[in-house]
Amino acid sequence: MNRLLLAAYPKSYRSRQGKELLACLAEAYPGRSWPPPREVAALVRAGVQARARATADDTTRPWWLDGIHLAALALAALALVPYLQDVWHWALHIDPGQHAIAFHFSGWYPWAGGPTRIRLLPYGLLPLGGLIALLRGRAWIALPAAASMIWAGATTHGRTLFGDEGKAGLSYYGLGAPITARDLALSGTLCAACAVLALCRPSRLRRRSYRWLAPVVLAMFVAGGLHIISVSPTFQRGLFVLEVAALLGAWVATAATGDHRWLIPVAAVAIVRTQAIVIQPDAFMQSFPDLVVLLLLIAPLPALAITAQRRQGQALPE
């Protein structure tokens, strides 16, 4: 099990010091397949820092381009999350019946039972296609997917293709307010980021392994198998935990390198979600005061900027 901890470190570190690290763990904790929780947290933190330094030291692309790429990945994942169950059911020809997300009918695929109102594709295929293309550095493929998200939300001509979910289906992006496909802030920002990436040389974009899709497939399996929809408390709590972990990772990376690239995806997500709260502040999670929610969204931005400035100030004397 200790080998799983090595996944937090970059490949170059694993090849140089991986065996030494495993030997140290085996010596420090004999007979245990997993170190204590405090040691696990420290190793993961060190791995994130090592990955961040390796990324910041890579001069093949400017930091702002990498930041926009990360922002596009975050927005595509954000748009996909509420439709994990939907895409999984469509891919496996499963009729969720009354578990369909925010639909007023059950037979919503050609092979499903119930009322005959039919759509051909789930809306979630658009952000999923964009996410896969962005992972592989293919912004020119992600751009039409993001543009199609705008089309599906802004027009009424796609109901047969994507169904009502592309118009009024509830989606939940963490704290604050629901965001539907009709709210074009998310899809518009994603499309703008993809356009910037597509105008740059595609060879300059970082290409990530398909293994990064493993958590997405696992999330689809859990959401589809257990019928966990985006408005359920389990879904909301799980997404909140993921968001907190992502913010902590951005803070650790910024503190380790003093690089501003991780500020861009945090800002993009915060702007999209803050916009939803400002437009409809009482639509969801009314037990949370609006001011607290806005602070939770906005506070990480100056914190990351200050952290980067301090790290750069410490690096200059060195």
CSV table of C-alpha atoms in Angstrom, one decimal:
chain,number,residue,atom,x,y,z
A,1,MET,CA,0.0,0.0,0.0
A,2,ASN,CA,2.9,2.3,0.5
A,3,ARG,CA,3.5,2.4,-3.2
A,4,LEU,CA,0.2,4.2,-3.6
A,5,LEU,CA,1.8,7.2,-1.8
A,6,LEU,CA,4.4,7.4,-4.4
A,7,ALA,CA,1.7,8.4,-6.9
A,8,ALA,CA,1.7,11.8,-5.3
A,9,TYR,CA,5.3,12.4,-6.5
A,10,PRO,CA,6.4,13.2,-10.1
A,11,LYS,CA,7.8,10.4,-12.2
A,12,SER,CA,11.4,11.7,-12.0
A,13,TYR,CA,11.3,11.7,-8.2
A,14,ARG,CA,9.9,8.2,-8.1
A,15,SER,CA,12.6,6.9,-10.4
A,16,ARG,CA,15.4,8.5,-8.3
A,17,GLN,CA,14.2,8.2,-4.7
A,18,GLY,CA,11.2,5.9,-4.8
A,19,LYS,CA,12.9,2.8,-3.6
A,20,GLU,CA,14.7,4.7,-0.8
A,21,LEU,CA,11.4,6.2,0.4
A,22,LEU,CA,9.7,2.8,0.5
A,23,ALA,CA,12.7,1.4,2.4
A,24,CYS,CA,12.4,4.2,4.9
A,25,LEU,CA,8.7,3.6,5.5
A,26,ALA,CA,9.3,-0.2,5.9
A,27,GLU,CA,12.0,0.5,8.4
A,28,ALA,CA,10.1,3.1,10.3
A,29,TYR,CA,6.8,1.2,10.5
A,30,PRO,CA,7.6,-2.5,10.3
A,31,GLY,CA,4.8,-4.9,9.7
A,32,ARG,CA,2.4,-2.0,8.7
A,33,SER,CA,1.1,-1.7,5.1
A,34,TRP,CA,0.1,1.9,5.7
A,35,PRO,CA,1.8,4.7,7.8
A,36,PRO,CA,0.0,6.7,10.4
A,37,PRO,CA,-2.5,9.3,9.1
A,38,ARG,CA,-0.1,12.2,10.1
A,39,GLU,CA,2.7,10.6,8.1
A,40,VAL,CA,0.4,10.0,5.1
A,41,ALA,CA,-0.7,13.7,5.1
A,42,ALA,CA,3.0,14.8,5.3
A,43,LEU,CA,4.0,12.5,2.4
A,44,VAL,CA,1.1,13.6,0.2
A,45,ARG,CA,1.9,17.3,1.0
A,46,ALA,CA,5.5,16.7,0.0
A,47,GLY,CA,4.4,15.0,-3.2
A,48,VAL,CA,2.2,17.9,-4.2
A,49,GLN,CA,5.1,20.3,-3.5
A,50,ALA,CA,7.4,18.2,-5.6
A,51,ARG,CA,5.0,18.1,-8.5
A,52,ALA,CA,4.4,21.8,-8.2
A,53,ARG,CA,8.1,22.6,-8.3
A,54,ALA,CA,8.6,20.3,-11.3
A,55,THR,CA,5.7,22.1,-13.1
A,56,ALA,CA,7.1,25.6,-12.2
A,57,ASP,CA,10.6,24.6,-13.4
A,58,ASP,CA,9.3,23.5,-16.8
A,59,THR,CA,10.0,26.4,-19.1
A,60,THR,CA,8.5,24.9,-22.3
A,61,ARG,CA,5.3,26.9,-21.8
A,62,PRO,CA,4.5,30.3,-20.0
A,63,TRP,CA,2.8,30.1,-16.6
A,64,TRP,CA,-0.3,31.9,-17.7
A,65,LEU,CA,-1.0,29.4,-20.5
A,66,ASP,CA,-0.7,26.6,-18.1
A,67,GLY,CA,-3.0,28.4,-15.7
A,68,ILE,CA,-5.6,28.9,-18.4
A,69,HIS,CA,-5.3,25.2,-19.2
A,70,LEU,CA,-5.9,24.3,-15.6
A,71,ALA,CA,-8.8,26.7,-15.4
A,72,ALA,CA,-10.4,25.0,-18.5
A,73,LEU,CA,-9.9,21.6,-17.0
A,74,ALA,CA,-11.5,22.7,-13.7
A,75,LEU,CA,-14.5,24.3,-15.4
A,76,ALA,CA,-15.1,21.2,-17.6
A,77,ALA,CA,-15.0,19.0,-14.6
A,78,LEU,CA,-17.3,21.4,-12.7
A,79,ALA,CA,-19.8,21.2,-15.6
A,80,LEU,CA,-19.6,17.4,-15.8
A,81,VAL,CA,-20.1,16.6,-12.1
A,82,PRO,CA,-23.9,17.0,-11.8
A,83,TYR,CA,-24.4,14.7,-14.9
A,84,LEU,CA,-22.2,11.8,-13.8
A,85,GLN,CA,-25.2,9.6,-13.1
A,86,ASP,CA,-26.8,10.7,-16.4
A,87,VAL,CA,-23.9,9.8,-18.6
A,88,TRP,CA,-23.3,6.5,-16.8
A,89,HIS,CA,-26.9,5.4,-17.3
A,90,TRP,CA,-26.8,6.4,-21.0
A,91,ALA,CA,-23.6,4.6,-21.7
A,92,LEU,CA,-24.8,1.4,-20.1
A,93,HIS,CA,-28.4,1.6,-21.4
A,94,ILE,CA,-29.8,1.8,-17.9
A,95,ASP,CA,-33.3,3.2,-17.3
A,96,PRO,CA,-33.1,5.1,-13.9
A,97,GLY,CA,-36.9,5.4,-13.8
A,98,GLN,CA,-37.8,7.8,-10.9
A,99,HIS,CA,-34.2,8.4,-10.2
A,100,ALA,CA,-33.7,10.4,-13.3
A,101,ILE,CA,-32.1,13.8,-12.5
A,102,ALA,CA,-34.6,16.6,-12.3
A,103,PHE,CA,-36.8,15.1,-15.1
A,104,HIS,CA,-40.6,15.1,-15.0
A,105,PHE,CA,-40.8,11.9,-16.9
A,106,SER,CA,-39.0,8.5,-16.8
A,107,GLY,CA,-38.8,7.1,-20.3
A,108,TRP,CA,-36.3,9.6,-21.6
A,109,TYR,CA,-34.1,7.3,-23.8
A,110,PRO,CA,-35.4,5.3,-26.8
A,111,TRP,CA,-34.8,2.0,-24.9
A,112,ALA,CA,-36.4,3.1,-21.6
A,113,GLY,CA,-39.9,2.4,-20.4
A,114,GLY,CA,-42.5,4.9,-19.3
A,115,PRO,CA,-43.7,8.0,-21.1
A,116,THR,CA,-42.4,8.3,-24.7
A,117,ARG,CA,-40.8,11.7,-24.4
A,118,ILE,CA,-37.3,11.0,-25.8
A,119,ARG,CA,-34.0,12.7,-26.0
A,120,LEU,CA,-31.0,11.2,-27.8
A,121,LEU,CA,-27.9,12.3,-25.8
A,122,PRO,CA,-27.2,13.4,-22.2
A,123,TYR,CA,-26.1,17.0,-21.8
A,124,GLY,CA,-23.1,15.7,-19.8
A,125,LEU,CA,-21.4,14.3,-22.9
A,126,LEU,CA,-20.4,17.8,-23.9
A,127,PRO,CA,-18.3,18.7,-20.8
A,128,LEU,CA,-17.0,15.1,-20.7
A,129,GLY,CA,-15.8,15.4,-24.3
A,130,GLY,CA,-14.2,18.7,-23.5
A,131,LEU,CA,-12.5,17.3,-20.4
A,132,ILE,CA,-11.0,14.4,-22.3
A,133,ALA,CA,-9.8,16.7,-25.1
A,134,LEU,CA,-8.3,19.2,-22.6
A,135,LEU,CA,-6.5,16.4,-20.7
A,136,ARG,CA,-4.8,15.4,-24.0
A,137,GLY,CA,-4.0,19.0,-24.9
A,138,ARG,CA,-6.5,19.1,-27.8
A,139,ALA,CA,-8.1,22.5,-27.2
A,140,TRP,CA,-9.4,22.6,-30.8
A,141,ILE,CA,-11.6,19.6,-30.0
A,142,ALA,CA,-12.7,21.0,-26.6
A,143,LEU,CA,-13.7,24.4,-28.2
A,144,PRO,CA,-16.7,23.1,-30.2
A,145,ALA,CA,-17.8,21.0,-27.2
A,146,ALA,CA,-17.9,24.2,-25.1
A,147,ALA,CA,-19.6,26.1,-27.9
A,148,SER,CA,-22.3,23.4,-28.0
A,149,MET,CA,-22.8,23.8,-24.3
A,150,ILE,CA,-23.6,27.5,-25.0
A,151,TRP,CA,-25.9,26.5,-27.8
A,152,ALA,CA,-27.8,24.0,-25.7
A,153,GLY,CA,-28.3,26.5,-22.9
A,154,ALA,CA,-29.2,29.5,-25.1
A,155,THR,CA,-31.6,28.0,-27.6
A,156,THR,CA,-34.7,25.8,-27.5
A,157,HIS,CA,-33.8,23.9,-30.6
A,158,GLY,CA,-31.8,21.1,-28.8
A,159,ARG,CA,-34.6,19.6,-26.7
A,160,THR,CA,-34.9,16.5,-28.8
A,161,LEU,CA,-31.1,16.1,-28.8
A,162,PHE,CA,-30.3,16.9,-25.1
A,163,GLY,CA,-33.8,17.0,-23.5
A,164,ASP,CA,-35.0,19.4,-20.8
A,165,GLU,CA,-31.9,18.7,-18.7
A,166,GLY,CA,-30.0,21.1,-21.0
A,167,LYS,CA,-32.5,23.8,-20.0
A,168,ALA,CA,-33.9,23.5,-16.5
A,169,GLY,CA,-32.3,20.4,-14.9
A,170,LEU,CA,-30.9,21.3,-11.4
A,171,SER,CA,-27.2,21.1,-11.1
A,172,TYR,CA,-25.2,21.7,-7.9
A,173,TYR,CA,-21.7,23.2,-7.7
A,174,GLY,CA,-20.8,23.2,-4.1
A,175,LEU,CA,-21.9,26.0,-1.8
A,176,GLY,CA,-24.3,28.7,-2.8
A,177,ALA,CA,-26.7,28.3,-5.7
A,178,PRO,CA,-27.7,25.8,-8.4
A,179,ILE,CA,-26.4,26.4,-11.9
A,180,THR,CA,-28.3,25.2,-14.9
A,181,ALA,CA,-27.2,24.9,-18.5
A,182,ARG,CA,-29.3,28.0,-19.2
A,183,ASP,CA,-26.9,30.0,-17.0
A,184,LEU,CA,-24.2,30.7,-19.6
A,185,ALA,CA,-21.5,32.0,-17.2
A,186,LEU,CA,-19.9,28.6,-16.9
A,187,SER,CA,-20.1,27.5,-20.5
A,188,GLY,CA,-19.1,30.9,-21.7
A,189,THR,CA,-16.1,31.1,-19.5
A,190,LEU,CA,-15.1,27.6,-20.5
A,191,CYS,CA,-15.5,28.4,-24.2
A,192,ALA,CA,-13.4,31.6,-23.9
A,193,ALA,CA,-10.6,29.6,-22.1
A,194,CYS,CA,-10.7,26.9,-24.9
A,195,ALA,CA,-10.6,29.6,-27.5
A,196,VAL,CA,-7.4,31.1,-26.0
A,197,LEU,CA,-5.8,27.7,-25.8
A,198,ALA,CA,-6.8,26.8,-29.4
A,199,LEU,CA,-5.2,30.0,-30.7
A,200,CYS,CA,-1.9,29.1,-29.1
A,201,ARG,CA,0.2,26.4,-30.5
A,202,PRO,CA,-1.3,23.1,-29.4
A,203,SER,CA,2.1,21.6,-29.0
A,204,ARG,CA,2.7,24.0,-26.0
A,205,LEU,CA,-0.1,22.5,-24.0
A,206,ARG,CA,0.6,19.9,-21.3
A,207,ARG,CA,-0.7,16.4,-22.2
A,208,ARG,CA,-1.8,14.4,-19.3
A,209,SER,CA,-2.3,10.6,-19.2
A,210,TYR,CA,-5.7,9.0,-19.6
A,211,ARG,CA,-5.2,7.6,-16.1
A,212,TRP,CA,-6.5,11.0,-14.9
A,213,LEU,CA,-9.9,9.8,-16.1
A,214,ALA,CA,-9.9,6.9,-13.5
A,215,PRO,CA,-11.5,9.1,-10.8
A,216,VAL,CA,-14.1,10.3,-13.2
A,217,VAL,CA,-15.1,6.7,-14.2
A,218,LEU,CA,-15.2,5.8,-10.5
A,219,ALA,CA,-17.4,8.8,-9.7
A,220,MET,CA,-19.8,7.8,-12.6
A,221,PHE,CA,-19.9,4.3,-11.3
A,222,VAL,CA,-20.8,5.4,-7.7
A,223,ALA,CA,-23.3,8.0,-8.8
A,224,GLY,CA,-25.0,5.7,-11.4
A,225,GLY,CA,-25.0,2.6,-9.3
A,226,LEU,CA,-26.3,4.3,-6.1
A,227,HIS,CA,-28.5,6.9,-8.0
A,228,ILE,CA,-26.8,9.7,-6.2
A,229,ILE,CA,-28.1,12.9,-7.9
A,230,SER,CA,-26.8,16.4,-7.7
A,231,VAL,CA,-29.4,17.6,-5.2
A,232,SER,CA,-28.8,14.9,-2.6
A,233,PRO,CA,-26.9,15.8,0.6
A,234,THR,CA,-24.4,13.0,-0.1
A,235,PHE,CA,-23.5,14.5,-3.4
A,236,GLN,CA,-23.2,18.0,-1.9
A,237,ARG,CA,-21.0,17.0,0.9
A,238,GLY,CA,-18.8,14.9,-1.3
A,239,LEU,CA,-18.3,17.8,-3.8
A,240,PHE,CA,-17.6,20.2,-0.9
A,241,VAL,CA,-14.8,17.9,0.4
A,242,LEU,CA,-13.3,17.7,-3.1
A,243,GLU,CA,-13.4,21.5,-3.5
A,244,VAL,CA,-11.7,22.0,-0.1
A,245,ALA,CA,-9.0,19.4,-1.1
A,246,ALA,CA,-8.5,21.2,-4.4
A,247,LEU,CA,-8.1,24.6,-2.7
A,248,LEU,CA,-5.6,23.1,-0.2
A,249,GLY,CA,-3.6,21.6,-3.1
A,250,ALA,CA,-3.5,25.0,-4.8
A,251,TRP,CA,-2.3,26.6,-1.6
A,252,VAL,CA,0.4,24.0,-1.1
A,253,ALA,CA,1.6,24.4,-4.7
A,254,THR,CA,1.6,28.2,-4.5
A,255,ALA,CA,3.4,28.2,-1.2
A,256,ALA,CA,6.1,25.8,-2.5
A,257,THR,CA,6.8,27.7,-5.8
A,258,GLY,CA,5.5,31.3,-5.5
A,259,ASP,CA,3.9,30.7,-9.0
A,260,HIS,CA,0.7,32.4,-9.9
A,261,ARG,CA,-0.6,29.8,-12.3
A,262,TRP,CA,-2.8,28.0,-9.7
A,263,LEU,CA,-4.5,31.3,-8.9
A,264,ILE,CA,-6.1,31.3,-12.4
A,265,PRO,CA,-8.3,28.1,-12.0
A,266,VAL,CA,-9.3,29.2,-8.5
A,267,ALA,CA,-10.4,32.6,-9.8
A,268,ALA,CA,-12.3,31.1,-12.7
A,269,VAL,CA,-14.3,28.7,-10.5
A,270,ALA,CA,-14.9,31.4,-7.9
A,271,ILE,CA,-16.2,33.9,-10.5
A,272,VAL,CA,-18.6,31.4,-12.0
A,273,ARG,CA,-20.0,30.3,-8.7
A,274,THR,CA,-20.2,33.8,-7.2
A,275,GLN,CA,-22.1,35.0,-10.3
A,276,ALA,CA,-24.7,32.3,-9.6
A,277,ILE,CA,-25.1,33.3,-6.0
A,278,VAL,CA,-25.5,37.0,-6.8
A,279,ILE,CA,-28.2,36.3,-9.4
A,280,GLN,CA,-30.2,33.9,-7.3
A,281,PRO,CA,-28.9,34.1,-3.7
A,282,ASP,CA,-31.9,32.3,-2.1
A,283,ALA,CA,-32.4,29.5,-4.6
A,284,PHE,CA,-30.4,26.8,-2.7
A,285,MET,CA,-28.8,26.1,0.6
A,286,GLN,CA,-30.8,28.8,2.4
A,287,SER,CA,-29.3,27.8,5.7
A,288,PHE,CA,-26.0,29.3,4.6
A,289,PRO,CA,-25.9,33.1,4.9
A,290,ASP,CA,-25.1,34.6,1.6
A,291,LEU,CA,-22.2,36.6,3.1
A,292,VAL,CA,-20.5,33.5,4.4
A,293,VAL,CA,-20.8,31.7,1.1
A,294,LEU,CA,-19.4,34.6,-0.8
A,295,LEU,CA,-16.5,34.8,1.7
A,296,LEU,CA,-15.7,31.1,1.2
A,297,LEU,CA,-15.6,31.6,-2.5
A,298,ILE,CA,-13.6,34.9,-2.6
A,299,ALA,CA,-11.2,34.5,0.4
A,300,PRO,CA,-8.9,32.0,-1.3
A,301,LEU,CA,-8.0,34.4,-4.1
A,302,PRO,CA,-6.2,37.1,-2.0
A,303,ALA,CA,-4.8,34.3,0.2
A,304,LEU,CA,-3.2,32.6,-2.8
A,305,ALA,CA,-1.9,35.9,-4.2
A,306,ILE,CA,-0.3,36.9,-0.8
A,307,THR,CA,1.2,33.4,-0.5
A,308,ALA,CA,2.8,33.7,-3.9
A,309,GLN,CA,4.2,37.1,-3.2
A,310,ARG,CA,5.7,36.0,0.1
A,311,ARG,CA,7.2,33.0,-1.5
A,312,GLN,CA,8.8,35.1,-4.3
A,313,GLY,CA,10.0,37.6,-1.6
A,314,GLN,CA,11.7,34.7,0.2
A,315,ALA,CA,13.3,33.4,-2.9
A,316,LEU,CA,14.9,36.7,-3.9
A,317,PRO,CA,17.3,36.9,-0.9
A,318,GLU,CA,18.2,33.2,-1.4
